[in-house]
């Protein structure tokens, strides 16, 4: 276990410049993305009037995983996140595989978000739906966010905070106006869907879990946070409470104001048009674009830290482990991820990787919940470590939940993950000396 760094830099030479509220902003940005604007329709199609309760239950369930990450994060003050926890608990091979798989997910996420941004912008700039405009939006957004993150973690954190407000204010306006137009009979009086089989239940659960995904990335950049062993747990717990309340409220207003919710491609904007007209729907579209940019920025900030951690441990070219001497950011790792994400986004070949995202995250969730059990038994609750409510019951419940989710994944996804892990094993088999 690492001890708190006394100075303004982490042991890896990274600048500790991100404070408590910026960390909270990053955590919200990592979770609240395009999902909040798309979830209401998909959830209602699967769960009908039970959707609000499903969203709330998903938030409570994900809280178990969040608590595991908060506990694990309180043991360390350096980069790594899930990969670090797995390495310390189960050895370097486990840590490598977790970091490798999450990094692949980050590339696919950055690529898919860039394309999602082009689709959102296309509502008020039709050229974005054509090849030239799409390329401009995709390339422009990725290069801009990469440049901001290379320039310095303070820039990235400040942009993240600005985008948090940009994505939340339209949603708060949507809720503030929409709550007075909710038809409670429409919201809760619709037809209850037929009993779901195991596969449908798993699909609904994975869908709801996907909307909350992203929290696992927060602790990856702990080496650039001030007092991470206290501030990371605070940010995670505060985030899940705020996001759960936000998602449930958006779901309630959407299903209480839009009768054809299940068929809507843009449910929040369409619901806003019902009670606020096209100007409010247009504002929701702007909010969706800012929301995607916010999540993209968090991905560009946190994703390369996985690559930096792997390279620092000797897996991959030494240049990827470099920290810029003046900017104190892993500039090469950021630029490399940006280049890969740009190539995938423009070619469309990122789709298959994107399909693996939830299974990959489940592997990280399983490893972190299990790591908490091992680390807690091995290290106890040393001074400065966050105390986990419920003791071992929380990580055991989180572990069982994640395993159940994994069993609901398709065989094709599981085989694809196994193939990706096999490729990662080749890199692990032939490391170079760590720096």
Tab-separated table of C-alpha atoms in Angstrom:
chain	number	residue	atom	x	y	z
A	1	UNK	CA	0.000	0.000	0.000
A	2	UNK	CA	1.224	3.498	-0.798
A	3	UNK	CA	1.555	6.256	1.761
A	4	UNK	CA	0.219	9.756	1.177
A	5	UNK	CA	2.507	11.944	-0.870
A	6	UNK	CA	3.608	14.951	1.186
A	7	UNK	CA	4.333	17.257	-1.746
A	8	UNK	CA	2.464	18.651	-4.755
A	9	UNK	CA	3.583	15.760	-6.989
A	10	UNK	CA	2.794	12.049	-6.911
A	11	UNK	CA	5.549	9.389	-6.814
A	12	UNK	CA	5.181	9.141	-10.621
A	13	UNK	CA	5.999	12.854	-10.982
A	14	UNK	CA	2.410	13.883	-11.779
A	15	UNK	CA	1.121	17.198	-10.482
A	16	UNK	CA	-1.502	16.951	-7.715
A	17	UNK	CA	-3.748	19.762	-8.887
A	18	UNK	CA	-7.330	18.420	-8.744
A	19	UNK	CA	-9.331	19.267	-5.637
A	20	UNK	CA	-12.343	17.649	-3.972
A	21	UNK	CA	-15.088	19.417	-5.931
A	22	UNK	CA	-13.249	18.993	-9.214
A	23	UNK	CA	-13.000	15.259	-8.473
A	24	UNK	CA	-16.757	15.210	-7.874
A	25	UNK	CA	-17.228	17.024	-11.189
A	26	UNK	CA	-15.077	14.452	-12.945
A	27	UNK	CA	-17.082	11.592	-11.424
A	28	UNK	CA	-20.390	13.112	-12.567
A	29	UNK	CA	-18.946	13.729	-16.029
A	30	UNK	CA	-17.764	10.126	-16.216
A	31	UNK	CA	-21.270	8.780	-15.542
A	32	UNK	CA	-23.772	11.324	-16.865
A	33	UNK	CA	-23.298	11.197	-20.627
A	34	UNK	CA	-25.584	10.441	-23.516
A	35	UNK	CA	-27.283	7.720	-21.463
A	36	UNK	CA	-29.495	10.082	-19.482
A	37	UNK	CA	-30.934	11.407	-22.756
A	38	UNK	CA	-31.533	7.929	-24.199
A	39	UNK	CA	-32.308	5.796	-21.133
A	40	UNK	CA	-35.962	6.844	-20.623
A	41	UNK	CA	-37.174	5.311	-23.910
A	42	UNK	CA	-35.166	2.096	-23.649
A	43	UNK	CA	-36.050	1.556	-19.993
A	44	UNK	CA	-39.750	2.173	-20.619
A	45	UNK	CA	-39.763	-0.227	-23.558
A	46	UNK	CA	-38.467	-2.976	-21.273
A	47	UNK	CA	-40.107	-2.163	-17.944
A	48	UNK	CA	-43.140	0.024	-18.728
A	49	UNK	CA	-44.481	1.940	-15.702
A	50	UNK	CA	-41.965	0.108	-13.508
A	51	UNK	CA	-39.177	2.093	-15.151
A	52	UNK	CA	-38.780	4.695	-12.396
A	53	UNK	CA	-38.462	1.962	-9.792
A	54	UNK	CA	-36.051	0.097	-12.044
A	55	UNK	CA	-33.845	3.180	-12.338
A	56	UNK	CA	-33.903	3.687	-8.576
A	57	UNK	CA	-33.160	0.020	-7.912
A	58	UNK	CA	-30.277	0.146	-10.394
A	59	UNK	CA	-28.844	3.158	-8.584
A	60	UNK	CA	-29.079	1.430	-5.217
A	61	UNK	CA	-27.521	-1.712	-6.689
A	62	UNK	CA	-24.667	0.182	-8.341
A	63	UNK	CA	-24.081	1.862	-4.981
A	64	UNK	CA	-22.703	-1.465	-3.747
A	65	UNK	CA	-20.071	-1.348	-6.474
A	66	UNK	CA	-19.394	2.341	-5.843
A	67	UNK	CA	-18.782	1.604	-2.160
A	68	UNK	CA	-16.255	-1.062	-3.163
A	69	UNK	CA	-14.397	1.453	-5.305
A	70	UNK	CA	-14.546	4.036	-2.519
A	71	UNK	CA	-13.040	1.544	-0.072
A	72	UNK	CA	-10.340	0.369	-2.482
A	73	UNK	CA	-9.507	3.966	-3.420
A	74	UNK	CA	-8.949	4.899	0.211
A	75	UNK	CA	-5.991	2.492	0.389
A	76	UNK	CA	-3.948	4.163	-2.367
A	77	UNK	CA	-2.780	7.606	-3.453
A	78	UNK	CA	-1.292	6.730	-6.856
A	79	UNK	CA	-2.505	6.011	-10.400
A	80	UNK	CA	-4.133	2.726	-11.371
A	81	UNK	CA	-7.754	2.285	-10.298
A	82	UNK	CA	-9.151	-1.203	-10.892
A	83	UNK	CA	-5.845	-2.399	-12.350
A	84	UNK	CA	-3.955	-1.295	-9.243
A	85	UNK	CA	-6.428	-2.963	-6.888
A	86	UNK	CA	-6.305	-6.247	-8.814
A	87	UNK	CA	-2.500	-6.175	-8.938
A	88	UNK	CA	-2.131	-5.554	-5.214
A	89	UNK	CA	-4.695	-8.209	-4.306
A	90	UNK	CA	-4.061	-10.948	-6.880
A	91	UNK	CA	-0.720	-10.244	-8.497
A	92	UNK	CA	0.641	-8.497	-11.580
A	93	UNK	CA	-1.044	-10.685	-14.200
A	94	UNK	CA	-4.530	-9.931	-12.845
A	95	UNK	CA	-3.690	-6.233	-12.630
A	96	UNK	CA	-2.414	-6.204	-16.190
A	97	UNK	CA	-5.482	-7.937	-17.617
A	98	UNK	CA	-7.899	-5.604	-15.842
A	99	UNK	CA	-5.986	-2.516	-16.981
A	100	UNK	CA	-5.655	-3.850	-20.518
A	101	UNK	CA	-9.353	-4.603	-20.917
A	102	UNK	CA	-10.488	-1.307	-19.418
A	103	UNK	CA	-8.132	0.597	-21.673
A	104	UNK	CA	-9.606	-1.120	-24.739
A	105	UNK	CA	-13.032	-0.082	-23.504
A	106	UNK	CA	-11.848	3.522	-23.132
A	107	UNK	CA	-10.754	3.618	-26.768
A	108	UNK	CA	-14.110	2.289	-27.962
A	109	UNK	CA	-15.951	4.671	-25.651
A	110	UNK	CA	-14.062	7.717	-26.929
A	111	UNK	CA	-14.735	6.656	-30.528
A	112	UNK	CA	-18.431	5.984	-30.000
A	113	UNK	CA	-18.951	9.241	-28.074
A	114	UNK	CA	-17.346	11.229	-30.896
A	115	UNK	CA	-19.831	9.703	-33.339
A	116	UNK	CA	-22.657	10.292	-30.868
A	117	UNK	CA	-21.663	13.948	-30.712
A	118	UNK	CA	-21.871	14.206	-34.497
A	119	UNK	CA	-25.377	12.719	-34.382
A	120	UNK	CA	-26.468	15.162	-31.672
A	121	UNK	CA	-25.012	18.172	-33.471
A	122	UNK	CA	-26.783	17.007	-36.636
A	123	UNK	CA	-30.118	18.086	-35.186
A	124	UNK	CA	-29.220	21.763	-35.521
A	125	UNK	CA	-26.310	21.504	-38.032
A	126	UNK	CA	-27.479	19.096	-40.749
A	127	UNK	CA	-24.030	19.048	-42.365
A	128	UNK	CA	-22.859	16.927	-39.411
A	129	UNK	CA	-24.956	14.086	-40.816
A	130	UNK	CA	-22.876	14.103	-44.001
A	131	UNK	CA	-19.382	12.673	-44.380
A	132	UNK	CA	-17.428	15.942	-44.321
A	133	UNK	CA	-19.311	17.423	-41.390
A	134	UNK	CA	-19.141	14.178	-39.450
A	135	UNK	CA	-15.369	14.003	-39.900
A	136	UNK	CA	-15.049	17.617	-38.757
A	137	UNK	CA	-17.066	17.010	-35.587
A	138	UNK	CA	-15.424	13.674	-34.751
A	139	UNK	CA	-11.853	14.807	-35.401
A	140	UNK	CA	-12.363	18.279	-33.988
A	141	UNK	CA	-13.829	17.077	-30.699
A	142	UNK	CA	-11.196	14.377	-30.105
A	143	UNK	CA	-8.259	16.630	-31.004
A	144	UNK	CA	-9.611	19.508	-28.921
A	145	UNK	CA	-10.110	17.373	-25.824
A	146	UNK	CA	-6.722	15.681	-26.274
A	147	UNK	CA	-5.061	19.097	-26.512
A	148	UNK	CA	-6.786	20.321	-23.370
A	149	UNK	CA	-5.727	17.235	-21.433
A	150	UNK	CA	-2.146	17.424	-22.673
A	151	UNK	CA	-1.964	21.100	-21.706
A	152	UNK	CA	-2.493	20.225	-18.066
A	153	UNK	CA	-4.698	18.393	-15.624
A	154	UNK	CA	-5.943	21.735	-14.233
A	155	UNK	CA	-7.237	22.665	-17.691
A	156	UNK	CA	-8.905	19.296	-18.066
A	157	UNK	CA	-10.488	19.458	-14.602
A	158	UNK	CA	-11.736	23.023	-15.128
A	159	UNK	CA	-13.228	22.130	-18.516
A	160	UNK	CA	-14.838	19.130	-16.856
A	161	UNK	CA	-16.432	21.344	-14.213
A	162	UNK	CA	-17.753	23.730	-16.872
A	163	UNK	CA	-19.245	20.843	-18.850
A	164	UNK	CA	-20.885	19.463	-15.693
A	165	UNK	CA	-22.864	22.679	-15.393
A	166	UNK	CA	-23.494	22.699	-19.133
A	167	UNK	CA	-24.987	19.221	-19.066
A	168	UNK	CA	-26.891	19.502	-15.780
A	169	UNK	CA	-28.543	22.919	-16.191
A	170	UNK	CA	-30.710	21.857	-19.180
A	171	UNK	CA	-31.752	18.720	-17.300
A	172	UNK	CA	-32.635	20.742	-14.196
A	173	UNK	CA	-34.697	23.088	-16.381
A	174	UNK	CA	-36.381	20.054	-17.942
A	175	UNK	CA	-37.260	18.772	-14.479
A	176	UNK	CA	-38.255	22.175	-13.064
A	177	UNK	CA	-40.795	22.777	-15.837
A	178	UNK	CA	-41.771	19.203	-16.598
A	179	UNK	CA	-42.741	18.205	-13.054
A	180	UNK	CA	-45.765	20.537	-13.304
A	181	UNK	CA	-46.946	18.791	-16.465
A	182	UNK	CA	-46.627	15.169	-15.358
A	183	UNK	CA	-49.716	13.075	-16.002
A	184	UNK	CA	-49.533	10.612	-13.113
A	185	UNK	CA	-51.921	8.218	-14.788
A	186	UNK	CA	-49.698	8.212	-17.874
A	187	UNK	CA	-46.575	7.805	-15.724
A	188	UNK	CA	-47.744	4.835	-13.652
A	189	UNK	CA	-51.001	3.631	-15.187
A	190	UNK	CA	-49.709	2.093	-18.387
A	191	UNK	CA	-49.702	-1.564	-19.266
A	192	UNK	CA	-47.252	-3.660	-17.301
A	193	UNK	CA	-45.050	-5.750	-19.617
A	194	UNK	CA	-45.390	-9.508	-19.559
A	195	UNK	CA	-43.153	-11.426	-17.202
A	196	UNK	CA	-39.563	-11.152	-18.376
A	197	UNK	CA	-37.507	-14.269	-18.927
A	198	UNK	CA	-33.927	-14.575	-17.675
A	199	UNK	CA	-32.411	-13.189	-20.878
A	200	UNK	CA	-34.761	-10.173	-20.963
A	201	UNK	CA	-34.184	-9.497	-17.277
A	202	UNK	CA	-30.450	-9.596	-17.855
A	203	UNK	CA	-30.791	-7.252	-20.821
A	204	UNK	CA	-32.762	-4.758	-18.758
A	205	UNK	CA	-30.265	-4.997	-15.910
A	206	UNK	CA	-27.283	-4.478	-18.220
A	207	UNK	CA	-29.037	-1.524	-19.846
A	208	UNK	CA	-29.652	0.172	-16.527
A	209	UNK	CA	-26.158	-0.647	-15.308
A	210	UNK	CA	-24.685	0.841	-18.493
A	211	UNK	CA	-26.354	4.170	-17.710
A	212	UNK	CA	-24.432	4.306	-14.423
A	213	UNK	CA	-21.138	3.022	-15.857
A	214	UNK	CA	-18.042	5.194	-15.767
A	215	UNK	CA	-17.592	5.630	-12.020
A	216	UNK	CA	-14.865	2.977	-12.099
A	217	UNK	CA	-12.576	5.331	-14.018
A	218	UNK	CA	-12.372	8.049	-11.370
A	219	UNK	CA	-9.588	6.563	-9.256
A	220	UNK	CA	-7.361	5.932	-12.278
A	221	UNK	CA	-5.948	9.475	-12.054
A	222	UNK	CA	-5.529	9.450	-8.258
A	223	UNK	CA	-1.888	10.514	-8.646
A	224	UNK	CA	-3.138	13.920	-9.828
A	225	UNK	CA	-5.699	14.423	-7.040
A	226	UNK	CA	-5.168	16.279	-3.799
A	227	UNK	CA	-5.633	13.962	-0.797
A	228	UNK	CA	-7.107	11.169	-2.966
A	229	UNK	CA	-7.550	8.709	-0.100
A	230	UNK	CA	-10.233	10.983	1.338
A	231	UNK	CA	-11.521	12.860	-1.682
A	232	UNK	CA	-12.082	9.891	-4.017
A	233	UNK	CA	-14.475	8.098	-1.606
A	234	UNK	CA	-16.311	11.382	-0.973
A	235	UNK	CA	-16.704	12.044	-4.703
A	236	UNK	CA	-17.907	8.510	-5.475
A	237	UNK	CA	-20.535	8.399	-2.737
A	238	UNK	CA	-21.807	11.928	-3.465
A	239	UNK	CA	-21.917	11.179	-7.193
A	240	UNK	CA	-24.016	8.024	-6.976
A	241	UNK	CA	-26.566	9.744	-4.725
A	242	UNK	CA	-26.884	12.740	-7.063
A	243	UNK	CA	-26.949	10.691	-10.283
A	244	UNK	CA	-29.543	8.210	-8.995
A	245	UNK	CA	-31.867	11.049	-8.004
A	246	UNK	CA	-31.324	12.787	-11.347
A	247	UNK	CA	-31.958	9.658	-13.458
A	248	UNK	CA	-35.127	8.741	-11.563
A	249	UNK	CA	-36.509	12.269	-11.854
A	250	UNK	CA	-35.783	12.455	-15.605
A	251	UNK	CA	-37.436	9.051	-16.093
A	252	UNK	CA	-40.521	10.187	-14.164
A	253	UNK	CA	-40.998	13.399	-16.148
A	254	UNK	CA	-40.352	11.668	-19.477
A	255	UNK	CA	-42.835	8.846	-18.935
A	256	UNK	CA	-45.364	11.227	-17.427
A	257	UNK	CA	-45.364	13.664	-20.354
A	258	UNK	CA	-44.634	11.608	-23.493
A	259	UNK	CA	-47.203	8.951	-24.368
A	260	UNK	CA	-45.079	7.354	-27.106
A	261	UNK	CA	-41.959	7.239	-24.958
A	262	UNK	CA	-40.899	3.711	-25.916
A	263	UNK	CA	-40.761	4.632	-29.627
A	264	UNK	CA	-38.846	7.895	-29.237
A	265	UNK	CA	-35.287	8.184	-30.571
A	266	UNK	CA	-34.692	11.388	-28.564
A	267	UNK	CA	-36.966	10.927	-25.539
A	268	UNK	CA	-35.861	13.887	-23.403
A	269	UNK	CA	-36.029	16.348	-26.295
A	270	UNK	CA	-39.375	14.944	-27.459
A	271	UNK	CA	-40.808	15.107	-23.948
A	272	UNK	CA	-39.531	18.680	-23.572
A	273	UNK	CA	-41.280	19.628	-26.823
A	274	UNK	CA	-44.573	18.384	-25.369
A	275	UNK	CA	-44.599	20.872	-22.486
A	276	UNK	CA	-42.006	23.498	-23.448
A	277	UNK	CA	-42.165	23.679	-27.239
A	278	UNK	CA	-39.331	23.450	-29.719
A	279	UNK	CA	-37.083	26.010	-27.942
A	280	UNK	CA	-36.873	23.739	-24.899
A	281	UNK	CA	-36.372	20.689	-27.124
A	282	UNK	CA	-33.530	22.532	-28.871
A	283	UNK	CA	-31.990	23.327	-25.486
A	284	UNK	CA	-32.155	19.648	-24.556
A	285	UNK	CA	-30.287	18.850	-27.761
A	286	UNK	CA	-27.576	21.344	-26.767
A	287	UNK	CA	-27.498	19.704	-23.348
A	288	UNK	CA	-27.052	16.293	-24.953
A	289	UNK	CA	-24.094	17.591	-26.975
A	290	UNK	CA	-22.474	19.103	-23.876
A	291	UNK	CA	-23.186	15.926	-21.937
A	292	UNK	CA	-21.383	13.833	-24.542
A	293	UNK	CA	-18.470	16.288	-24.581
A	294	UNK	CA	-18.251	16.082	-20.801
A	295	UNK	CA	-18.068	12.300	-20.816
A	296	UNK	CA	-15.592	12.420	-23.704
A	297	UNK	CA	-13.393	14.791	-21.718
A	298	UNK	CA	-13.475	12.488	-18.698
A	299	UNK	CA	-12.607	9.559	-20.979
A	300	UNK	CA	-9.705	11.490	-22.501
A	301	UNK	CA	-8.456	12.436	-19.041
A	302	UNK	CA	-8.847	9.085	-17.319
A	303	UNK	CA	-8.393	6.539	-20.132
A	304	UNK	CA	-4.727	7.305	-20.913
A	305	UNK	CA	-3.907	6.844	-17.219
A	306	UNK	CA	-4.577	3.124	-17.651
A	307	UNK	CA	-2.117	3.067	-20.537
A	308	UNK	CA	0.382	5.119	-18.533
A	309	UNK	CA	0.087	2.693	-15.611
A	310	UNK	CA	0.591	-0.365	-17.829
A	311	UNK	CA	3.599	1.206	-19.561
A	312	UNK	CA	5.079	2.257	-16.214
A	313	UNK	CA	4.881	-1.385	-15.125
A	314	UNK	CA	6.830	-2.462	-18.208
A	315	UNK	CA	3.996	-3.476	-20.554
A	316	UNK	CA	4.296	-1.506	-23.757
A	317	UNK	CA	6.772	1.024	-25.132
A	318	UNK	CA	8.647	3.062	-22.540
A	319	UNK	CA	7.616	6.282	-24.265
A	320	UNK	CA	3.998	5.739	-23.156
A	321	UNK	CA	5.123	5.942	-19.517
A	322	UNK	CA	6.678	9.369	-19.951
A	323	UNK	CA	5.365	12.393	-18.089
A	324	UNK	CA	5.835	15.739	-19.838
A	325	UNK	CA	8.584	17.576	-17.913
A	326	UNK	CA	6.817	20.950	-18.002
A	327	UNK	CA	3.117	20.100	-18.197
A	328	UNK	CA	3.313	17.094	-15.820
A	329	UNK	CA	0.786	15.091	-17.864
A	330	UNK	CA	1.152	11.688	-19.608
A	331	UNK	CA	1.129	13.535	-22.930
A	332	UNK	CA	2.286	10.668	-25.139
A	333	UNK	CA	-0.331	8.273	-23.721
A	334	UNK	CA	-3.051	10.888	-24.273
A	335	UNK	CA	-1.955	11.516	-27.867
A	336	UNK	CA	-1.742	7.789	-28.581
A	337	UNK	CA	-5.252	7.095	-27.278
A	338	UNK	CA	-6.597	10.053	-29.249
A	339	UNK	CA	-5.032	8.711	-32.458
A	340	UNK	CA	-6.497	5.224	-31.961
A	341	UNK	CA	-9.935	6.560	-31.030
A	342	UNK	CA	-9.924	8.860	-34.055
A	343	UNK	CA	-9.029	6.003	-36.413
A	344	UNK	CA	-11.750	3.769	-34.940
A	345	UNK	CA	-14.369	6.502	-34.980
A	346	UNK	CA	-13.758	7.425	-38.606
A	347	UNK	CA	-13.546	3.838	-39.825
A	348	UNK	CA	-16.512	2.556	-37.845
A	349	UNK	CA	-14.502	-0.474	-36.726
A	350	UNK	CA	-15.018	0.536	-33.110
A	351	UNK	CA	-18.510	-1.027	-33.068
A	352	UNK	CA	-17.417	-4.529	-32.024
A	353	UNK	CA	-15.180	-3.126	-29.289
A	354	UNK	CA	-18.073	-0.994	-28.049
A	355	UNK	CA	-20.223	-4.129	-27.727
A	356	UNK	CA	-17.678	-5.490	-25.256
A	357	UNK	CA	-17.835	-2.467	-22.981
A	358	UNK	CA	-20.263	-3.768	-20.391
A	359	UNK	CA	-18.659	-7.206	-20.142
A	360	UNK	CA	-15.263	-5.541	-19.796
A	361	UNK	CA	-16.566	-3.289	-17.051
A	362	UNK	CA	-18.077	-6.276	-15.287
A	363	UNK	CA	-14.621	-7.873	-15.190
A	364	UNK	CA	-13.317	-4.715	-13.517
A	365	UNK	CA	-16.247	-4.708	-11.073
A	366	UNK	CA	-15.700	-8.375	-10.176
A	367	UNK	CA	-11.974	-7.886	-9.655
A	368	UNK	CA	-12.452	-4.753	-7.520
A	369	UNK	CA	-15.119	-6.293	-5.275
A	370	UNK	CA	-12.905	-9.338	-4.764
A	371	UNK	CA	-9.875	-7.099	-4.203
A	372	UNK	CA	-11.646	-5.260	-1.398
A	373	UNK	CA	-12.205	-8.566	0.415
A	374	UNK	CA	-8.510	-9.449	0.080
A	375	UNK	CA	-7.132	-5.988	0.914
A	376	UNK	CA	-9.458	-5.543	3.862
A	377	UNK	CA	-8.352	-8.872	5.324
A	378	UNK	CA	-4.702	-8.124	4.633
A	379	UNK	CA	-4.560	-4.428	5.589
A	380	UNK	CA	-7.574	-3.906	7.829
A	381	UNK	CA	-8.572	-0.266	8.290
A	382	UNK	CA	-5.311	1.696	8.640
A	383	UNK	CA	-5.381	5.390	9.535
A	384	UNK	CA	-6.718	7.404	6.621
A	385	UNK	CA	-8.573	4.488	4.993
A	386	UNK	CA	-12.294	4.984	4.479
A	387	UNK	CA	-14.465	2.694	6.596
A	388	UNK	CA	-16.841	0.567	4.540
A	389	UNK	CA	-20.420	0.393	5.878
A	390	UNK	CA	-21.531	-3.194	6.376
A	391	UNK	CA	-18.007	-4.577	6.309
A	392	UNK	CA	-17.578	-7.619	4.027
A	393	UNK	CA	-21.299	-7.836	3.219
A	394	UNK	CA	-21.025	-5.009	0.660
A	395	UNK	CA	-18.195	-6.474	-1.473
A	396	UNK	CA	-19.750	-9.965	-1.274
A	397	UNK	CA	-23.096	-8.620	-2.505
A	398	UNK	CA	-21.359	-6.584	-5.226
A	399	UNK	CA	-19.378	-9.636	-6.327
A	400	UNK	CA	-22.490	-11.826	-6.588
A	401	UNK	CA	-24.348	-9.087	-8.455
A	402	UNK	CA	-21.544	-8.663	-11.008
A	403	UNK	CA	-21.250	-12.406	-11.563
A	404	UNK	CA	-24.995	-12.636	-12.189
A	405	UNK	CA	-24.742	-9.803	-14.715
A	406	UNK	CA	-21.833	-11.532	-16.429
A	407	UNK	CA	-23.891	-14.711	-16.817
A	408	UNK	CA	-26.565	-12.713	-18.660
A	409	UNK	CA	-24.088	-11.623	-21.357
A	410	UNK	CA	-24.195	-13.311	-24.744
A	411	UNK	CA	-21.769	-16.074	-25.591
A	412	UNK	CA	-20.433	-13.971	-28.482
A	413	UNK	CA	-19.488	-11.168	-26.096
A	414	UNK	CA	-17.845	-13.578	-23.662
A	415	UNK	CA	-15.823	-15.179	-26.460
A	416	UNK	CA	-14.743	-11.763	-27.731
A	417	UNK	CA	-13.566	-10.809	-24.243
A	418	UNK	CA	-11.657	-14.081	-23.978
A	419	UNK	CA	-9.945	-13.329	-27.301
A	420	UNK	CA	-8.991	-9.821	-26.161
A	421	UNK	CA	-7.564	-11.230	-22.928
A	422	UNK	CA	-5.537	-13.736	-24.942
A	423	UNK	CA	-4.041	-10.901	-26.987
A	424	UNK	CA	-3.239	-9.057	-23.769
A	425	UNK	CA	-1.532	-12.151	-22.417
A	426	UNK	CA	0.934	-11.991	-25.309
A	427	UNK	CA	1.936	-8.457	-24.282
A	428	UNK	CA	2.231	-9.590	-20.682
A	429	UNK	CA	4.409	-12.538	-21.628
A	430	UNK	CA	7.046	-10.313	-23.206
A	431	UNK	CA	7.472	-7.269	-20.942
A	432	UNK	CA	10.366	-4.865	-20.867
A	433	UNK	CA	12.098	-3.774	-17.627
A	434	UNK	CA	9.864	-1.334	-15.756
A	435	UNK	CA	11.189	2.187	-15.475
